[in-house]
């Protein structure tokens, strides 16, 4: 029996893009199959559009990053509820509530095969929560499902010469994302540097992939070869 933690970028829940209409159904099927194979799965869901929108509205009258972070956390819990209810509706043994801390999630994961949560406290993103949960639950790896194909040497949107990586060490990934600082509510990097720092200190392997293609999530969770970046622990 293996435990795997999956960080699901909130942008994956956008319903308006046609190809993603079936994404949630496919995701539920993947979790169902992994549970049938005896795995335990913890899913940590990002804030996506509601986080961005909420933080944008509030940022005109709120300066304190912690207060803006809390708006982001509320959005992650909304998205986690969408995923939790979809899994529960399918009959998958998912924990009944959305844990508020990594410690609570570890306890829930001992009782149920599947736990779904969002953010916890200000100062980091759900990538960091997922990596902390992976470390604390003895998971074999943490899968970061985001909306880019691979980790690049630089931001490919601003640097056309940025180089994609199939494989990296944790130290190399840390060099790319930089020091473990929370740059502000809603600011996004390929993987949260606060989380990468936790992975480095605990030698936690990471699979980073484009979760818009649910087939890549399936392959990574099944331990098969997938297109993305493998970060060795
Ligand atoms: P996300 O985890 O969605 O982060 O949390 P992100 O990197 O901005 O978005 P993605 O990964 O591209 O979808 C949204 C925001 O909620 C707050 C932060 O402000 C974060 O940017 N947050 C989230 C916390 O403060 N603590 C948490 O544990 C999680």
XYZ file of N, CA, C and O in Angstrom, residues 46-198:
612
model
N -5.589 23.785 -5.206
C -5.246 25.213 -5.258
C -6.471 26.098 -5.464
O -7.580 25.624 -5.700
N -6.235 27.404 -5.399
C -7.344 28.369 -5.395
C -7.825 28.819 -6.764
O -8.982 29.239 -6.904
N -6.952 28.759 -7.780
C -7.352 29.107 -9.139
C -8.067 30.443 -9.273
O -7.731 31.415 -8.588
N -9.089 30.455 -10.135
C -9.781 31.712 -10.477
C -10.415 32.406 -9.264
O -10.248 33.621 -9.101
N -11.142 31.694 -8.373
C -11.727 32.414 -7.231
C -10.678 33.050 -6.326
O -10.928 34.119 -5.743
N -9.508 32.432 -6.202
C -8.441 33.032 -5.380
C -7.948 34.323 -6.043
O -7.851 35.378 -5.404
N -7.675 34.218 -7.328
C -7.169 35.399 -8.051
C -8.175 36.538 -7.984
O -7.835 37.685 -7.715
N -9.463 36.194 -8.233
C -10.497 37.222 -8.258
C -10.658 37.858 -6.875
O -10.681 39.089 -6.735
N -10.742 37.015 -5.838
C -10.932 37.525 -4.472
C -9.781 38.400 -4.031
O -9.976 39.481 -3.455
N -8.557 37.950 -4.318
C -7.372 38.714 -3.906
C -7.317 40.035 -4.678
O -7.002 41.081 -4.119
N -7.699 39.985 -5.966
C -7.665 41.209 -6.789
C -8.640 42.252 -6.234
O -8.284 43.419 -6.058
N -9.855 41.811 -5.926
C -10.861 42.753 -5.405
C -10.367 43.373 -4.103
O -10.392 44.593 -3.910
N -9.869 42.507 -3.195
C -9.510 42.984 -1.854
C -8.222 43.791 -1.844
O -8.021 44.633 -0.965
N -7.341 43.537 -2.830
C -6.013 44.176 -2.786
C -6.097 45.699 -2.918
O -5.152 46.399 -2.583
N -7.255 46.212 -3.389
C -7.397 47.665 -3.507
C -7.611 48.320 -2.144
O -7.387 49.516 -1.984
N -8.095 47.537 -1.155
C -8.307 48.142 0.164
C -7.556 47.429 1.284
O -7.584 47.873 2.420
N -6.873 46.328 0.971
C -6.124 45.593 2.006
C -4.646 45.558 1.605
O -4.320 45.174 0.486
N -3.773 45.941 2.541
C -2.330 45.913 2.256
C -1.648 44.680 2.826
O -0.670 44.193 2.270
N -2.157 44.206 3.962
C -1.489 43.127 4.692
C -1.579 41.809 3.915
O -2.678 41.311 3.640
N -0.413 41.243 3.560
C -0.384 40.005 2.763
C -1.132 38.873 3.476
O -1.831 38.082 2.843
N -0.999 38.826 4.815
C -1.661 37.729 5.560
C -3.172 37.747 5.357
O -3.812 36.711 5.237
N -3.730 38.962 5.335
C -5.186 39.062 5.139
C -5.564 38.617 3.730
O -6.574 37.946 3.531
N -4.747 38.975 2.754
C -5.015 38.536 1.372
C -4.821 37.022 1.247
O -5.587 36.343 0.557
N -3.797 36.496 1.919
C -3.564 35.042 1.907
C -4.809 34.295 2.393
O -5.174 33.249 1.856
N -5.458 34.856 3.429
C -6.637 34.166 3.984
C -7.787 34.099 2.963
O -8.565 33.149 2.965
N -7.865 35.103 2.104
C -8.866 35.060 1.020
C -8.502 33.920 0.051
O -9.354 33.141 -0.371
N -7.203 33.820 -0.256
C -6.732 32.719 -1.108
C -7.054 31.367 -0.491
O -7.512 30.444 -1.173
N -6.844 31.233 0.816
C -7.097 29.955 1.507
C -8.579 29.585 1.402
O -8.929 28.430 1.145
N -9.456 30.597 1.565
C -10.902 30.325 1.458
C -11.224 29.766 0.071
O -12.044 28.843 -0.071
N -10.571 30.322 -0.970
C -10.818 29.847 -2.344
C -10.320 28.410 -2.514
O -10.974 27.592 -3.174
N -9.174 28.092 -1.902
C -8.661 26.711 -2.027
C -9.630 25.736 -1.373
O -9.831 24.624 -1.861
N -10.261 26.164 -0.277
C -11.213 25.279 0.422
C -12.504 25.111 -0.393
O -13.118 24.051 -0.358
N -12.880 26.158 -1.109
C -14.032 26.036 -2.021
C -13.716 24.990 -3.105
O -14.502 24.073 -3.357
N -12.548 25.128 -3.725
C -12.176 24.174 -4.781
C -12.010 22.757 -4.225
O -12.373 21.777 -4.889
N -11.463 22.657 -3.012
C -11.318 21.331 -2.387
C -12.694 20.707 -2.172
O -12.874 19.493 -2.332
N -13.681 21.540 -1.839
C -15.042 21.029 -1.631
C -15.603 20.460 -2.933
O -16.268 19.414 -2.933
N -15.317 21.129 -4.051
C -15.789 20.618 -5.357
C -15.228 19.211 -5.588
O -15.950 18.272 -5.943
N -13.924 19.066 -5.375
C -13.276 17.759 -5.602
C -13.801 16.728 -4.596
O -14.132 15.598 -4.952
N -13.892 17.114 -3.315
C -14.347 16.173 -2.278
C -15.746 15.654 -2.570
O -16.012 14.459 -2.484
N -16.645 16.571 -2.921
C -18.034 16.160 -3.173
C -18.126 15.268 -4.410
O -18.915 14.329 -4.434
N -17.318 15.549 -5.432
C -17.341 14.714 -6.648
C -16.867 13.298 -6.318
O -17.437 12.312 -6.804
N -15.841 13.180 -5.476
C -15.335 11.848 -5.099
C -16.354 11.121 -4.228
O -16.625 9.930 -4.416
N -16.953 11.856 -3.267
C -17.942 11.244 -2.368
C -19.156 10.768 -3.173
O -19.694 9.682 -2.930
N -19.556 11.557 -4.159
C -20.715 11.218 -4.989
C -20.502 9.916 -5.755
O -21.442 9.199 -6.061
N -19.216 9.633 -6.044
C -18.871 8.409 -6.769
C -18.750 7.207 -5.827
O -18.463 6.106 -6.266
N -18.912 7.444 -4.531
C -18.807 6.338 -3.568
C -17.386 6.067 -3.099
O -17.119 5.057 -2.454
N -16.461 6.953 -3.437
C -15.057 6.775 -3.029
C -14.932 7.118 -1.530
O -15.510 8.107 -1.069
N -14.197 6.298 -0.747
C -14.094 6.549 0.693
C -13.212 7.753 1.016
O -12.036 7.631 1.351
N -13.802 8.929 0.904
C -13.058 10.180 1.116
C -13.441 10.751 2.482
O -14.594 10.604 2.922
N -12.483 11.378 3.170
C -12.761 11.898 4.515
C -13.901 12.920 4.449
O -14.048 13.644 3.460
N -14.692 12.957 5.524
C -15.951 13.703 5.509
C -15.810 15.204 5.518
O -16.721 15.926 5.113
N -14.694 15.714 5.999
C -14.538 17.171 6.033
C -13.192 17.548 5.420
O -12.360 16.689 5.153
N -13.020 18.835 5.215
C -11.775 19.333 4.614
C -10.841 19.714 5.779
O -11.137 20.681 6.503
N -9.744 18.966 5.990
C -8.861 19.279 7.120
C -8.324 20.713 7.057
O -8.119 21.251 5.967
N -8.110 21.304 8.247
C -7.602 22.683 8.300
C -6.100 22.742 8.529
O -5.500 23.806 8.509
N -5.501 21.590 8.790
C -4.046 21.569 9.025
C -3.476 20.274 8.458
O -4.216 19.299 8.234
N -2.155 20.263 8.268
C -1.475 19.063 7.784
C -1.633 17.945 8.822
O -1.883 16.785 8.469
N -1.538 18.288 10.107
C -1.647 17.287 11.182
C -3.018 16.594 11.119
O -3.126 15.382 11.231
N -4.071 17.415 10.944
C -5.428 16.866 10.855
C -5.535 15.933 9.634
O -6.152 14.870 9.708
N -4.918 16.330 8.530
C -4.980 15.523 7.305
C -4.271 14.187 7.498
O -4.734 13.152 6.998
N -3.146 14.186 8.233
C -2.412 12.940 8.481
C -3.301 11.968 9.251
O -3.388 10.786 8.915
N -4.014 12.474 10.267
C -4.912 11.623 11.067
C -6.042 11.092 10.184
O -6.352 9.899 10.204
N -6.635 11.963 9.372
C -7.735 11.548 8.484
C -7.269 10.464 7.511
O -8.014 9.534 7.196
N -6.032 10.583 7.039
C -5.496 9.638 6.041
C -5.254 8.257 6.660
O -5.171 7.265 5.942
N -5.147 8.206 7.979
C -5.019 6.891 8.631
C -6.370 6.183 8.665
O -6.445 4.972 8.758
N -7.444 6.963 8.575
C -8.801 6.384 8.683
C -9.465 6.165 7.336
O -10.326 5.301 7.199
N -9.132 6.986 6.355
C -9.774 6.915 5.036
C -8.720 6.797 3.952
O -7.603 7.270 4.121
N -9.117 6.203 2.810
C -8.158 6.051 1.701
C -7.877 7.372 1.007
O -6.832 7.533 0.382
N -8.831 8.298 1.072
C -8.663 9.559 0.340
C -8.980 10.745 1.258
O -9.971 10.718 1.997
N -8.122 11.742 1.198
C -8.347 12.989 1.932
C -8.186 14.127 0.938
O -7.282 14.099 0.098
N -9.093 15.097 1.011
C -8.982 16.272 0.133
C -8.910 17.506 1.014
O -9.716 17.665 1.938
N -7.943 18.365 0.749
C -7.834 19.606 1.520
C -7.392 20.759 0.624
O -7.068 20.554 -0.553
N -7.410 21.955 1.193
C -6.918 23.128 0.480
C -5.732 23.696 1.251
O -4.872 22.950 1.711
N -5.719 25.013 1.423
C -4.627 25.656 2.139
C -4.810 25.562 3.645
O -5.848 25.104 4.144
N -3.784 26.009 4.369
C -3.800 25.909 5.834
C -3.658 27.293 6.486
O -4.625 27.837 6.998
N -2.452 27.823 6.436
C -2.177 29.121 7.074
C -1.495 30.043 6.058
O -0.951 29.567 5.059
N -1.514 31.368 6.305
C -0.834 32.296 5.397
C 0.667 32.005 5.283
O 1.251 31.376 6.160
N 1.248 32.447 4.175
C 2.705 32.390 4.058
C 3.235 31.413 3.036
O 4.456 31.319 2.843
N 2.355 30.653 2.399
C 2.815 29.739 1.359
C 1.618 29.403 0.472
O 0.551 29.990 0.640
N 1.791 28.467 -0.472
C 0.673 28.064 -1.336
C 0.346 26.584 -1.067
O 0.989 25.942 -0.219
N -0.622 26.068 -1.809
C -1.017 24.671 -1.597
C 0.070 23.682 -2.058
O 0.067 22.540 -1.613
N 1.000 24.106 -2.942
C 2.144 23.225 -3.270
C 2.896 22.896 -1.983
O 3.270 21.745 -1.734
N 3.139 23.928 -1.179
C 3.892 23.732 0.073
C 3.108 22.841 1.029
O 3.683 21.964 1.677
N 1.785 23.047 1.098
C 0.944 22.201 1.964
C 1.078 20.744 1.518
O 1.242 19.833 2.335
N 1.017 20.516 0.201
C 1.091 19.140 -0.330
C 2.432 18.507 0.023
O 2.488 17.338 0.433
N 3.503 19.263 -0.117
C 4.832 18.692 0.160
C 4.981 18.422 1.670
O 5.494 17.378 2.075
N 4.464 19.329 2.516
C 4.498 19.094 3.969
C 3.685 17.844 4.324
O 4.097 17.034 5.145
N 2.525 17.699 3.681
C 1.676 16.539 3.955
C 2.369 15.254 3.484
O 2.313 14.224 4.165
N 3.044 15.321 2.336
C 3.770 14.142 1.828
C 4.834 13.716 2.838
O 4.961 12.533 3.163
N 5.573 14.684 3.367
C 6.628 14.379 4.346
C 6.005 13.781 5.609
O 6.441 12.751 6.120
N 4.942 14.410 6.103
C 4.352 13.998 7.391
C 3.546 12.709 7.311
O 3.304 12.079 8.343
N 3.110 12.317 6.118
C 2.315 11.087 6.002
C 3.158 9.935 5.464
O 2.625 8.864 5.178
N 4.467 10.154 5.295
C 5.338 9.082 4.791
C 5.021 8.712 3.350
O 5.186 7.547 2.960
N 4.570 9.680 2.552
C 4.237 9.407 1.149
C 5.509 9.085 0.362
O 6.599 9.547 0.699
N 5.327 8.281 -0.718
C 6.522 7.935 -1.490
C 6.926 9.071 -2.425
O 8.067 9.171 -2.832
N 5.957 9.927 -2.789
C 6.304 11.096 -3.604
C 5.163 12.108 -3.535
O 4.062 11.812 -3.059
N 5.443 13.313 -4.022
C 4.415 14.339 -4.135
C 4.306 14.721 -5.612
O 5.308 15.065 -6.246
N 3.103 14.627 -6.134
C 2.864 14.962 -7.542
C 2.324 16.393 -7.597
O 1.354 16.718 -6.918
N 2.968 17.239 -8.408
C 2.508 18.623 -8.557
C 1.869 18.724 -9.946
O 2.576 18.758 -10.966
N 0.534 18.739 -9.979
C -0.180 18.852 -11.252
C -0.506 20.320 -11.478
O -1.326 20.910 -10.781
N 0.163 20.913 -12.467
C 0.012 22.339 -12.701
C -0.433 22.567 -14.141
O -1.027 21.677 -14.749
N -0.191 23.754 -14.696
C -0.650 23.990 -16.069
C 0.504 24.334 -17.011
O 0.310 25.039 -17.989
N 1.693 23.817 -16.680
C 2.814 23.923 -17.620
C 3.370 22.527 -17.868
O 3.274 21.653 -17.008
N 3.947 22.333 -19.063
C 4.362 20.989 -19.484
C 5.522 20.452 -18.652
O 5.573 19.279 -18.314
N 6.444 21.338 -18.318
C 7.657 20.923 -17.606
C 8.191 22.098 -16.800
O 7.733 23.233 -16.979
N 9.194 21.836 -15.975
C 9.944 22.921 -15.348
C 10.936 23.427 -16.394
O 11.600 22.638 -17.070
N 11.004 24.754 -16.534
C 11.939 25.382 -17.470
C 13.049 26.103 -16.693
O 12.846 26.467 -15.518
N 14.164 26.346 -17.371
C 15.282 27.038 -16.729
C 14.906 28.481 -16.391
O 15.498 29.098 -15.509
N 13.923 29.029 -17.095
C 13.463 30.402 -16.862
C 11.986 30.438 -17.282
O 11.475 29.454 -17.833
N 11.307 31.549 -17.056
C 9.892 31.632 -17.432
C 9.762 31.636 -18.964
O 10.185 32.598 -19.624
N 9.204 30.567 -19.560
C 9.141 30.487 -21.037
C 8.244 31.561 -21.653
O 8.351 31.842 -22.846
N 7.360 32.194 -20.827
C 6.492 33.250 -21.373
C 7.293 34.505 -21.672
O 7.003 35.247 -22.602
N 8.359 34.743 -20.896
C 9.153 35.956 -21.126
C 10.506 35.644 -21.767
O 11.143 36.531 -22.326
N 10.958 34.387 -21.694
C 12.255 34.029 -22.254
C 12.106 32.846 -23.216
O 12.024 31.691 -22.794
N 12.075 33.125 -24.548
C 11.873 32.053 -25.533
C 13.012 31.039 -25.542
O 12.850 29.935 -26.078
N 14.163 31.392 -24.959
C 15.298 30.453 -24.927
C 15.286 29.563 -23.690
O 16.216 28.775 -23.487
N 14.255 29.695 -22.853
C 14.196 28.881 -21.631
C 14.205 27.397 -22.001
O 13.551 26.982 -22.954
N 14.975 26.627 -21.206
C 15.185 25.204 -21.535
C 14.293 24.323 -20.646
O 14.280 24.489 -19.427
N 13.542 23.371 -21.257
C 12.727 22.468 -20.427
C 13.559 21.306 -19.872
O 14.504 20.876 -20.513
N 13.182 20.813 -18.692
C 13.919 19.695 -18.078
C 13.019 18.475 -17.910
O 11.893 18.586 -17.431
N 13.556 17.293 -18.277
C 12.843 16.026 -18.029
C 13.125 15.537 -16.616
O 12.318 14.846 -16.011
N 14.324 15.873 -16.134
C 14.774 15.338 -14.856
C 15.637 16.374 -14.149
O 16.427 17.057 -14.799
N 15.456 16.524 -12.855
C 16.248 17.482 -12.065
C 16.528 16.869 -10.701
O 15.786 15.987 -10.251
N 17.546 17.371 -10.029
C 17.691 17.050 -8.605
C 16.926 18.128 -7.833
O 16.609 19.200 -8.383
N 16.658 17.853 -6.557
C 15.960 18.859 -5.747
C 16.792 20.142 -5.638
O 16.243 21.247 -5.660
N 18.110 19.987 -5.528
C 18.973 21.179 -5.430
C 18.884 22.020 -6.703
O 18.855 23.254 -6.644
N 18.832 21.346 -7.860
C 18.708 22.091 -9.131
C 17.368 22.825 -9.189
O 17.291 23.974 -9.622
N 16.299 22.151 -8.718
C 14.982 22.809 -8.719
C 15.016 24.032 -7.801
O 14.471 25.090 -8.128
N 15.675 23.894 -6.662
C 15.739 25.026 -5.724
C 16.489 26.212 -6.343
O 16.117 27.360 -6.140
N 17.532 25.892 -7.120
C 18.262 26.969 -7.804
C 17.349 27.722 -8.769
O 17.436 28.932 -8.918
N 16.453 26.980 -9.444
C 15.551 27.592 -10.422
C 14.489 28.454 -9.725
O 14.229 29.584 -10.137
N 13.866 27.925 -8.656
C 12.745 28.670 -8.038
C 13.220 29.721 -7.039
O 12.462 30.631 -6.690
N 14.450 29.578 -6.558
C 14.990 30.592 -5.651
C 14.695 30.299 -4.189
O 14.135 29.260 -3.842
N 15.083 31.247 -3.314
C 14.989 31.039 -1.869
C 13.540 30.909 -1.389
O 12.622 31.383 -2.064
N 13.336 30.266 -0.219
C 11.977 29.991 0.279
C 11.277 31.220 0.837
O 11.143 31.382 2.038
N 10.852 32.090 -0.072
C 10.150 33.306 0.352
C 8.754 33.313 -0.246
O 8.575 32.948 -1.403
N 7.791 33.787 0.545
C 6.419 33.953 0.058
C 6.333 35.355 -0.546
O 6.391 36.349 0.167
N 6.222 35.408 -1.882
C 6.343 36.697 -2.578
C 5.085 37.558 -2.503
O 5.081 38.694 -2.930
N 3.991 36.979 -2.002
C 2.755 37.764 -1.927
C 1.560 36.909 -2.267
O 1.711 35.881 -2.938
N 0.376 37.329 -1.801
C -0.838 36.551 -2.033
C -1.080 36.408 -3.534
O -1.003 37.380 -4.277
N -1.353 35.181 -3.962
C -1.722 34.952 -5.360
C -0.572 34.939 -6.337
O -0.769 34.652 -7.503
N 0.649 35.223 -5.889
C 1.763 35.220 -6.855
C 2.154 33.767 -7.117
O 2.137 32.937 -6.216
N 2.498 33.479 -8.364
C 2.655 32.070 -8.713
C 3.987 31.772 -9.388
O 4.467 32.526 -10.209
N 4.583 30.634 -9.024
C 5.791 30.105 -9.659
C 5.464 28.680 -10.072
O 4.467 28.126 -9.622
N 6.330 28.032 -10.845
C 6.019 26.662 -11.273
C 5.805 25.757 -10.057
O 4.874 24.944 -10.021
N 6.653 25.888 -9.045
C 6.422 25.224 -7.751
C 6.800 26.244 -6.667
O 7.785 26.960 -6.798
N 5.997 26.285 -5.601
C 6.223 27.226 -4.503
C 7.616 26.976 -3.878
O 7.891 25.873 -3.397
N 8.501 28.000 -3.876
C 9.839 27.813 -3.300
C 9.812 27.411 -1.822
O 10.731 26.739 -1.352
N 8.758 27.797 -1.094
C 8.645 27.374 0.311
C 8.479 25.849 0.362
O 9.096 25.159 1.182
N 7.676 25.318 -0.564
C 7.482 23.864 -0.642
C 8.746 23.156 -1.099
O 9.100 22.094 -0.576
N 9.437 23.749 -2.077
C 10.673 23.127 -2.580
C 11.684 23.015 -1.443
O 12.371 21.991 -1.295
N 11.749 24.020 -0.591
C 12.679 23.990 0.536
C 12.357 22.811 1.476
O 13.265 22.125 1.951
N 11.068 22.577 1.709
C 10.652 21.443 2.555
C 11.059 20.121 1.870
O 11.555 19.198 2.522
